């Protein structure tokens, strides 16, 4: 009754957006109590009201619903729609440029959760490897100026612990990594120009650990050092920087 009162006279799609957000509450696809069945029910009801649709028409409508949903909860929309979409349509909805804001990386947390949702609902669209990477990167998804560095910290940690021959096996993660390297480098240059050395040290402190670990010797796997050498060649200079942090705070 409450939903009917709020949305009286409005589009069915608006009702759907409200219904799935209310159904999910504060839960996300990685949570044990995430309401998969209830979200699917709301989408089933939405599609039933649209009559007989071809797969292409269904992809178009559901893709639009995901695109229109709030940027901080697109994972909820993906969880509600992916089961009824073609793998190609799901991949299109997961385009990183449409989901993660430049510089601030707002939307990254929801984007990673959306990979988990898509894998759960449509395994032909998102591989188990992609879903696992998304799960493992979620703790590093923090928006703001430090976001690119945090994301890269997560990527290098996964490369160091895994056996991935190429980041190209994870295309959207690779695109985001390339963007993050550019943004991370620009962020550090900005801190240098403003002489904000404490902030700079905090931003690069995670690189130091990579100098102390054995480099990957196998040509069949991509190590974090290899990725950094290609995308961020001066990383070793930053990693070797061990300033007196007490003095930095006085600058």
PDB file of C-alpha atoms in Angstrom, residues 26-250:
ATOM      1  CA  UNK A  26      21.362  -2.721   3.221  1.00  0.00           C
ATOM      2  CA  UNK A  27      22.348  -6.068   1.717  1.00  0.00           C
ATOM      3  CA  UNK A  28      24.659  -6.567  -1.270  1.00  0.00           C
ATOM      4  CA  UNK A  29      25.405  -9.614  -3.464  1.00  0.00           C
ATOM      5  CA  UNK A  30      28.325 -10.722  -1.287  1.00  0.00           C
ATOM      6  CA  UNK A  31      26.081 -10.864   1.794  1.00  0.00           C
ATOM      7  CA  UNK A  32      24.657 -14.217   2.876  1.00  0.00           C
ATOM      8  CA  UNK A  33      21.117 -12.910   3.309  1.00  0.00           C
ATOM      9  CA  UNK A  34      20.931 -11.128  -0.035  1.00  0.00           C
ATOM     10  CA  UNK A  35      17.336 -11.551  -1.383  1.00  0.00           C
ATOM     11  CA  UNK A  36      18.046 -13.034  -4.821  1.00  0.00           C
ATOM     12  CA  UNK A  37      14.613 -14.635  -5.248  1.00  0.00           C
ATOM     13  CA  UNK A  38      12.666 -11.535  -4.216  1.00  0.00           C
ATOM     14  CA  UNK A  39      14.573  -9.324  -6.643  1.00  0.00           C
ATOM     15  CA  UNK A  40      13.916 -11.769  -9.450  1.00  0.00           C
ATOM     16  CA  UNK A  41      10.219 -11.792  -8.553  1.00  0.00           C
ATOM     17  CA  UNK A  42       9.995  -8.016  -8.951  1.00  0.00           C
ATOM     18  CA  UNK A  43      11.641  -8.231 -12.371  1.00  0.00           C
ATOM     19  CA  UNK A  44       9.363 -11.097 -13.407  1.00  0.00           C
ATOM     20  CA  UNK A  45       6.367  -8.954 -12.497  1.00  0.00           C
ATOM     21  CA  UNK A  46       7.779  -5.977 -14.404  1.00  0.00           C
ATOM     22  CA  UNK A  47       8.378  -8.063 -17.537  1.00  0.00           C
ATOM     23  CA  UNK A  48       4.965  -9.719 -17.316  1.00  0.00           C
ATOM     24  CA  UNK A  49       3.312  -6.308 -17.496  1.00  0.00           C
ATOM     25  CA  UNK A  50       5.272  -5.552 -20.663  1.00  0.00           C
ATOM     26  CA  UNK A  51       3.745  -8.472 -22.530  1.00  0.00           C
ATOM     27  CA  UNK A  52       5.584 -10.743 -24.918  1.00  0.00           C
ATOM     28  CA  UNK A  53       9.096  -9.463 -25.590  1.00  0.00           C
ATOM     29  CA  UNK A  54      11.879 -10.782 -27.778  1.00  0.00           C
ATOM     30  CA  UNK A  55      15.272 -11.336 -26.160  1.00  0.00           C
ATOM     31  CA  UNK A  56      16.575  -8.190 -27.844  1.00  0.00           C
ATOM     32  CA  UNK A  57      13.659  -6.152 -26.489  1.00  0.00           C
ATOM     33  CA  UNK A  58      14.129  -7.638 -23.041  1.00  0.00           C
ATOM     34  CA  UNK A  59      17.841  -6.810 -23.127  1.00  0.00           C
ATOM     35  CA  UNK A  60      17.053  -3.240 -24.115  1.00  0.00           C
ATOM     36  CA  UNK A  61      14.507  -2.696 -21.351  1.00  0.00           C
ATOM     37  CA  UNK A  62      16.493  -4.362 -18.582  1.00  0.00           C
ATOM     38  CA  UNK A  63      19.729  -2.713 -19.672  1.00  0.00           C
ATOM     39  CA  UNK A  64      17.970   0.642 -19.438  1.00  0.00           C
ATOM     40  CA  UNK A  65      16.728  -0.183 -15.930  1.00  0.00           C
ATOM     41  CA  UNK A  66      20.269  -0.963 -14.788  1.00  0.00           C
ATOM     42  CA  UNK A  67      21.628   2.186 -16.420  1.00  0.00           C
ATOM     43  CA  UNK A  68      18.942   4.367 -14.813  1.00  0.00           C
ATOM     44  CA  UNK A  69      19.373   2.912 -11.337  1.00  0.00           C
ATOM     45  CA  UNK A  70      21.228   4.856  -8.658  1.00  0.00           C
ATOM     46  CA  UNK A  71      25.002   4.697  -9.196  1.00  0.00           C
ATOM     47  CA  UNK A  72      25.590   3.546  -5.628  1.00  0.00           C
ATOM     48  CA  UNK A  73      23.309   0.530  -5.965  1.00  0.00           C
ATOM     49  CA  UNK A  74      23.618  -0.646  -9.551  1.00  0.00           C
ATOM     50  CA  UNK A  75      24.622  -4.027  -8.148  1.00  0.00           C
ATOM     51  CA  UNK A  76      21.064  -4.394  -6.873  1.00  0.00           C
ATOM     52  CA  UNK A  77      19.708  -3.698 -10.352  1.00  0.00           C
ATOM     53  CA  UNK A  78      22.175  -6.155 -11.883  1.00  0.00           C
ATOM     54  CA  UNK A  79      21.147  -8.829  -9.394  1.00  0.00           C
ATOM     55  CA  UNK A  80      17.513  -8.245 -10.326  1.00  0.00           C
ATOM     56  CA  UNK A  81      18.021  -8.308 -14.108  1.00  0.00           C
ATOM     57  CA  UNK A  82      21.013 -10.396 -15.180  1.00  0.00           C
ATOM     58  CA  UNK A  83      19.166 -13.734 -15.089  1.00  0.00           C
ATOM     59  CA  UNK A  84      16.828 -12.558 -17.878  1.00  0.00           C
ATOM     60  CA  UNK A  85      19.458 -10.903 -20.085  1.00  0.00           C
ATOM     61  CA  UNK A  86      21.732 -12.281 -22.767  1.00  0.00           C
ATOM     62  CA  UNK A  87      25.427 -12.557 -21.805  1.00  0.00           C
ATOM     63  CA  UNK A  88      26.237  -9.827 -24.323  1.00  0.00           C
ATOM     64  CA  UNK A  89      23.740  -7.439 -22.743  1.00  0.00           C
ATOM     65  CA  UNK A  90      25.100  -8.140 -19.265  1.00  0.00           C
ATOM     66  CA  UNK A  91      28.641  -7.367 -20.441  1.00  0.00           C
ATOM     67  CA  UNK A  92      27.443  -4.139 -22.023  1.00  0.00           C
ATOM     68  CA  UNK A  93      25.843  -3.127 -18.722  1.00  0.00           C
ATOM     69  CA  UNK A  94      29.165  -3.795 -16.979  1.00  0.00           C
ATOM     70  CA  UNK A  95      31.080  -1.276 -19.083  1.00  0.00           C
ATOM     71  CA  UNK A  96      33.447   0.340 -16.599  1.00  0.00           C
ATOM     72  CA  UNK A  97      33.216   3.770 -18.227  1.00  0.00           C
ATOM     73  CA  UNK A  98      29.472   3.842 -17.526  1.00  0.00           C
ATOM     74  CA  UNK A  99      29.732   2.704 -13.916  1.00  0.00           C
ATOM     75  CA  UNK A 100      32.823   4.155 -12.228  1.00  0.00           C
ATOM     76  CA  UNK A 101      33.276   7.919 -12.062  1.00  0.00           C
ATOM     77  CA  UNK A 102      36.611   9.343 -13.245  1.00  0.00           C
ATOM     78  CA  UNK A 103      39.093  10.563 -10.608  1.00  0.00           C
ATOM     79  CA  UNK A 104      36.856   9.965  -7.557  1.00  0.00           C
ATOM     80  CA  UNK A 105      35.950   6.360  -8.484  1.00  0.00           C
ATOM     81  CA  UNK A 106      32.477   6.790  -7.044  1.00  0.00           C
ATOM     82  CA  UNK A 107      30.507   3.696  -7.970  1.00  0.00           C
ATOM     83  CA  UNK A 108      33.462   1.293  -7.757  1.00  0.00           C
ATOM     84  CA  UNK A 109      32.103  -0.618  -4.763  1.00  0.00           C
ATOM     85  CA  UNK A 110      28.741  -1.155  -6.455  1.00  0.00           C
ATOM     86  CA  UNK A 111      30.489  -2.024  -9.727  1.00  0.00           C
ATOM     87  CA  UNK A 112      32.504  -4.809  -8.120  1.00  0.00           C
ATOM     88  CA  UNK A 113      29.390  -6.089  -6.384  1.00  0.00           C
ATOM     89  CA  UNK A 114      27.648  -6.074  -9.781  1.00  0.00           C
ATOM     90  CA  UNK A 115      30.245  -8.537 -11.102  1.00  0.00           C
ATOM     91  CA  UNK A 116      29.425 -10.873  -8.233  1.00  0.00           C
ATOM     92  CA  UNK A 117      25.718 -10.486  -8.991  1.00  0.00           C
ATOM     93  CA  UNK A 118      26.142 -11.098 -12.718  1.00  0.00           C
ATOM     94  CA  UNK A 119      28.199 -14.223 -12.097  1.00  0.00           C
ATOM     95  CA  UNK A 120      25.574 -15.564  -9.697  1.00  0.00           C
ATOM     96  CA  UNK A 121      22.730 -14.978 -12.167  1.00  0.00           C
ATOM     97  CA  UNK A 122      24.376 -15.459 -15.553  1.00  0.00           C
ATOM     98  CA  UNK A 123      27.618 -17.450 -15.557  1.00  0.00           C
ATOM     99  CA  UNK A 124      27.889 -17.221 -19.339  1.00  0.00           C
ATOM    100  CA  UNK A 125      28.340 -13.470 -18.941  1.00  0.00           C
ATOM    101  CA  UNK A 126      30.839 -13.257 -16.080  1.00  0.00           C
ATOM    102  CA  UNK A 127      33.421 -15.907 -15.246  1.00  0.00           C
ATOM    103  CA  UNK A 128      34.112 -17.296 -11.797  1.00  0.00           C
ATOM    104  CA  UNK A 129      37.590 -15.743 -12.007  1.00  0.00           C
ATOM    105  CA  UNK A 130      36.137 -12.283 -12.607  1.00  0.00           C
ATOM    106  CA  UNK A 131      33.697 -12.718  -9.743  1.00  0.00           C
ATOM    107  CA  UNK A 132      36.472 -13.819  -7.390  1.00  0.00           C
ATOM    108  CA  UNK A 133      38.612 -10.839  -8.345  1.00  0.00           C
ATOM    109  CA  UNK A 134      35.647  -8.563  -7.724  1.00  0.00           C
ATOM    110  CA  UNK A 135      35.131 -10.091  -4.278  1.00  0.00           C
ATOM    111  CA  UNK A 136      38.803  -9.712  -3.424  1.00  0.00           C
ATOM    112  CA  UNK A 137      38.961  -6.103  -4.630  1.00  0.00           C
ATOM    113  CA  UNK A 138      35.894  -4.927  -2.713  1.00  0.00           C
ATOM    114  CA  UNK A 139      37.921  -4.132   0.460  1.00  0.00           C
ATOM    115  CA  UNK A 140      40.042  -1.766  -1.663  1.00  0.00           C
ATOM    116  CA  UNK A 141      37.050   0.104  -3.124  1.00  0.00           C
ATOM    117  CA  UNK A 142      37.096   3.471  -1.376  1.00  0.00           C
ATOM    118  CA  UNK A 143      36.068   6.604  -3.323  1.00  0.00           C
ATOM    119  CA  UNK A 144      38.073   9.804  -3.184  1.00  0.00           C
ATOM    120  CA  UNK A 145      41.550  11.042  -4.055  1.00  0.00           C
ATOM    121  CA  UNK A 146      43.188   7.877  -2.715  1.00  0.00           C
ATOM    122  CA  UNK A 147      40.920   5.570  -4.742  1.00  0.00           C
ATOM    123  CA  UNK A 148      43.284   4.901  -7.697  1.00  0.00           C
ATOM    124  CA  UNK A 149      46.138   3.905  -5.398  1.00  0.00           C
ATOM    125  CA  UNK A 150      43.900   1.693  -3.287  1.00  0.00           C
ATOM    126  CA  UNK A 151      42.589  -0.088  -6.373  1.00  0.00           C
ATOM    127  CA  UNK A 152      46.124  -0.650  -7.672  1.00  0.00           C
ATOM    128  CA  UNK A 153      47.185  -1.911  -4.260  1.00  0.00           C
ATOM    129  CA  UNK A 154      44.443  -4.505  -4.510  1.00  0.00           C
ATOM    130  CA  UNK A 155      45.343  -5.481  -8.074  1.00  0.00           C
ATOM    131  CA  UNK A 156      49.028  -5.945  -7.251  1.00  0.00           C
ATOM    132  CA  UNK A 157      48.149  -7.962  -4.152  1.00  0.00           C
ATOM    133  CA  UNK A 158      46.017 -10.320  -6.237  1.00  0.00           C
ATOM    134  CA  UNK A 159      48.706 -10.655  -8.890  1.00  0.00           C
ATOM    135  CA  UNK A 160      51.273 -11.435  -6.207  1.00  0.00           C
ATOM    136  CA  UNK A 161      49.134 -14.196  -4.738  1.00  0.00           C
ATOM    137  CA  UNK A 162      47.723 -15.595  -7.967  1.00  0.00           C
ATOM    138  CA  UNK A 163      48.726 -17.273 -11.184  1.00  0.00           C
ATOM    139  CA  UNK A 164      47.306 -14.961 -13.845  1.00  0.00           C
ATOM    140  CA  UNK A 165      49.205 -14.974 -17.164  1.00  0.00           C
ATOM    141  CA  UNK A 166      47.734 -11.668 -18.337  1.00  0.00           C
ATOM    142  CA  UNK A 167      45.424  -8.988 -17.010  1.00  0.00           C
ATOM    143  CA  UNK A 168      43.726  -9.074 -20.410  1.00  0.00           C
ATOM    144  CA  UNK A 169      41.849 -12.136 -19.154  1.00  0.00           C
ATOM    145  CA  UNK A 170      39.971  -9.647 -16.975  1.00  0.00           C
ATOM    146  CA  UNK A 171      39.218  -6.909 -19.528  1.00  0.00           C
ATOM    147  CA  UNK A 172      37.175  -4.521 -17.396  1.00  0.00           C
ATOM    148  CA  UNK A 173      39.626  -4.793 -14.508  1.00  0.00           C
ATOM    149  CA  UNK A 174      42.468  -4.109 -16.952  1.00  0.00           C
ATOM    150  CA  UNK A 175      40.725  -0.994 -18.291  1.00  0.00           C
ATOM    151  CA  UNK A 176      40.215   0.265 -14.760  1.00  0.00           C
ATOM    152  CA  UNK A 177      43.841  -0.488 -13.866  1.00  0.00           C
ATOM    153  CA  UNK A 178      45.121   1.545 -16.820  1.00  0.00           C
ATOM    154  CA  UNK A 179      42.915   4.438 -15.772  1.00  0.00           C
ATOM    155  CA  UNK A 180      44.045   4.078 -12.159  1.00  0.00           C
ATOM    156  CA  UNK A 181      47.733   4.213 -13.103  1.00  0.00           C
ATOM    157  CA  UNK A 182      47.196   7.521 -14.918  1.00  0.00           C
ATOM    158  CA  UNK A 183      45.178   8.958 -12.038  1.00  0.00           C
ATOM    159  CA  UNK A 184      47.585   7.659  -9.387  1.00  0.00           C
ATOM    160  CA  UNK A 185      50.570   9.191 -11.158  1.00  0.00           C
ATOM    161  CA  UNK A 186      48.755  12.517 -11.538  1.00  0.00           C
ATOM    162  CA  UNK A 187      47.762  12.452  -7.873  1.00  0.00           C
ATOM    163  CA  UNK A 188      51.378  11.945  -6.793  1.00  0.00           C
ATOM    164  CA  UNK A 189      52.626  14.711  -9.079  1.00  0.00           C
ATOM    165  CA  UNK A 190      50.046  17.039  -7.581  1.00  0.00           C
ATOM    166  CA  UNK A 191      51.190  16.204  -4.060  1.00  0.00           C
ATOM    167  CA  UNK A 192      54.810  16.825  -5.087  1.00  0.00           C
ATOM    168  CA  UNK A 193      53.981  20.233  -6.535  1.00  0.00           C
ATOM    169  CA  UNK A 194      52.156  21.211  -3.343  1.00  0.00           C
ATOM    170  CA  UNK A 195      54.930  19.722  -1.161  1.00  0.00           C
ATOM    171  CA  UNK A 196      52.391  17.561   0.657  1.00  0.00           C
ATOM    172  CA  UNK A 197      54.985  14.947   1.524  1.00  0.00           C
ATOM    173  CA  UNK A 198      53.106  13.245   4.346  1.00  0.00           C
ATOM    174  CA  UNK A 199      50.156  12.618   2.060  1.00  0.00           C
ATOM    175  CA  UNK A 200      52.489  11.435  -0.703  1.00  0.00           C
ATOM    176  CA  UNK A 201      54.196   8.970   1.620  1.00  0.00           C
ATOM    177  CA  UNK A 202      50.856   7.627   2.805  1.00  0.00           C
ATOM    178  CA  UNK A 203      49.797   7.157  -0.820  1.00  0.00           C
ATOM    179  CA  UNK A 204      52.867   5.126  -1.829  1.00  0.00           C
ATOM    180  CA  UNK A 205      53.628   3.218   1.372  1.00  0.00           C
ATOM    181  CA  UNK A 206      52.112   0.014  -0.046  1.00  0.00           C
ATOM    182  CA  UNK A 207      54.700  -0.016  -2.838  1.00  0.00           C
ATOM    183  CA  UNK A 208      57.556  -0.603  -0.397  1.00  0.00           C
ATOM    184  CA  UNK A 209      56.438  -4.160   0.322  1.00  0.00           C
ATOM    185  CA  UNK A 210      56.855  -5.044  -3.349  1.00  0.00           C
ATOM    186  CA  UNK A 211      60.574  -4.287  -3.218  1.00  0.00           C
ATOM    187  CA  UNK A 212      61.032  -6.867  -0.481  1.00  0.00           C
ATOM    188  CA  UNK A 213      59.269  -9.760  -2.199  1.00  0.00           C
ATOM    189  CA  UNK A 214      60.888 -12.124  -4.725  1.00  0.00           C
ATOM    190  CA  UNK A 215      60.100 -11.115  -8.291  1.00  0.00           C
ATOM    191  CA  UNK A 216      58.101 -13.500 -10.450  1.00  0.00           C
ATOM    192  CA  UNK A 217      60.433 -15.596 -12.576  1.00  0.00           C
ATOM    193  CA  UNK A 218      57.826 -17.596 -14.483  1.00  0.00           C
ATOM    194  CA  UNK A 219      56.937 -16.348 -17.941  1.00  0.00           C
ATOM    195  CA  UNK A 220      53.513 -17.966 -17.558  1.00  0.00           C
ATOM    196  CA  UNK A 221      52.261 -15.545 -14.916  1.00  0.00           C
ATOM    197  CA  UNK A 222      52.055 -11.794 -14.561  1.00  0.00           C
ATOM    198  CA  UNK A 223      53.696 -10.501 -11.409  1.00  0.00           C
ATOM    199  CA  UNK A 224      52.849  -7.140  -9.825  1.00  0.00           C
ATOM    200  CA  UNK A 225      56.354  -5.843 -10.554  1.00  0.00           C
ATOM    201  CA  UNK A 226      55.926  -6.537 -14.257  1.00  0.00           C
ATOM    202  CA  UNK A 227      52.647  -4.649 -14.374  1.00  0.00           C
ATOM    203  CA  UNK A 228      54.133  -1.702 -12.488  1.00  0.00           C
ATOM    204  CA  UNK A 229      57.241  -1.633 -14.698  1.00  0.00           C
ATOM    205  CA  UNK A 230      55.017  -1.294 -17.759  1.00  0.00           C
ATOM    206  CA  UNK A 231      52.360   1.081 -16.451  1.00  0.00           C
ATOM    207  CA  UNK A 232      54.196   3.064 -13.748  1.00  0.00           C
ATOM    208  CA  UNK A 233      57.954   2.903 -14.509  1.00  0.00           C
ATOM    209  CA  UNK A 234      59.130   5.115 -11.627  1.00  0.00           C
ATOM    210  CA  UNK A 235      57.372   3.031  -8.987  1.00  0.00           C
ATOM    211  CA  UNK A 236      60.684   1.725  -7.609  1.00  0.00           C
ATOM    212  CA  UNK A 237      61.799   5.271  -6.783  1.00  0.00           C
ATOM    213  CA  UNK A 238      58.653   5.853  -4.764  1.00  0.00           C
ATOM    214  CA  UNK A 239      58.891   2.394  -3.181  1.00  0.00           C
ATOM    215  CA  UNK A 240      62.470   3.014  -2.039  1.00  0.00           C
ATOM    216  CA  UNK A 241      61.542   6.332  -0.425  1.00  0.00           C
ATOM    217  CA  UNK A 242      61.771   5.788   3.335  1.00  0.00           C
ATOM    218  CA  UNK A 243      61.560   9.266   4.870  1.00  0.00           C
ATOM    219  CA  UNK A 244      61.544  10.196   8.527  1.00  0.00           C
ATOM    220  CA  UNK A 245      57.785  10.437   8.976  1.00  0.00           C
ATOM    221  CA  UNK A 246      58.144  12.535  12.111  1.00  0.00           C
ATOM    222  CA  UNK A 247      60.013  15.200  10.193  1.00  0.00           C
ATOM    223  CA  UNK A 248      57.548  15.023   7.318  1.00  0.00           C
ATOM    224  CA  UNK A 249      54.754  16.031   9.650  1.00  0.00           C
ATOM    225  CA  UNK A 250      56.698  19.156  10.566  1.00  0.00           C
TER     226      UNK A 250
END
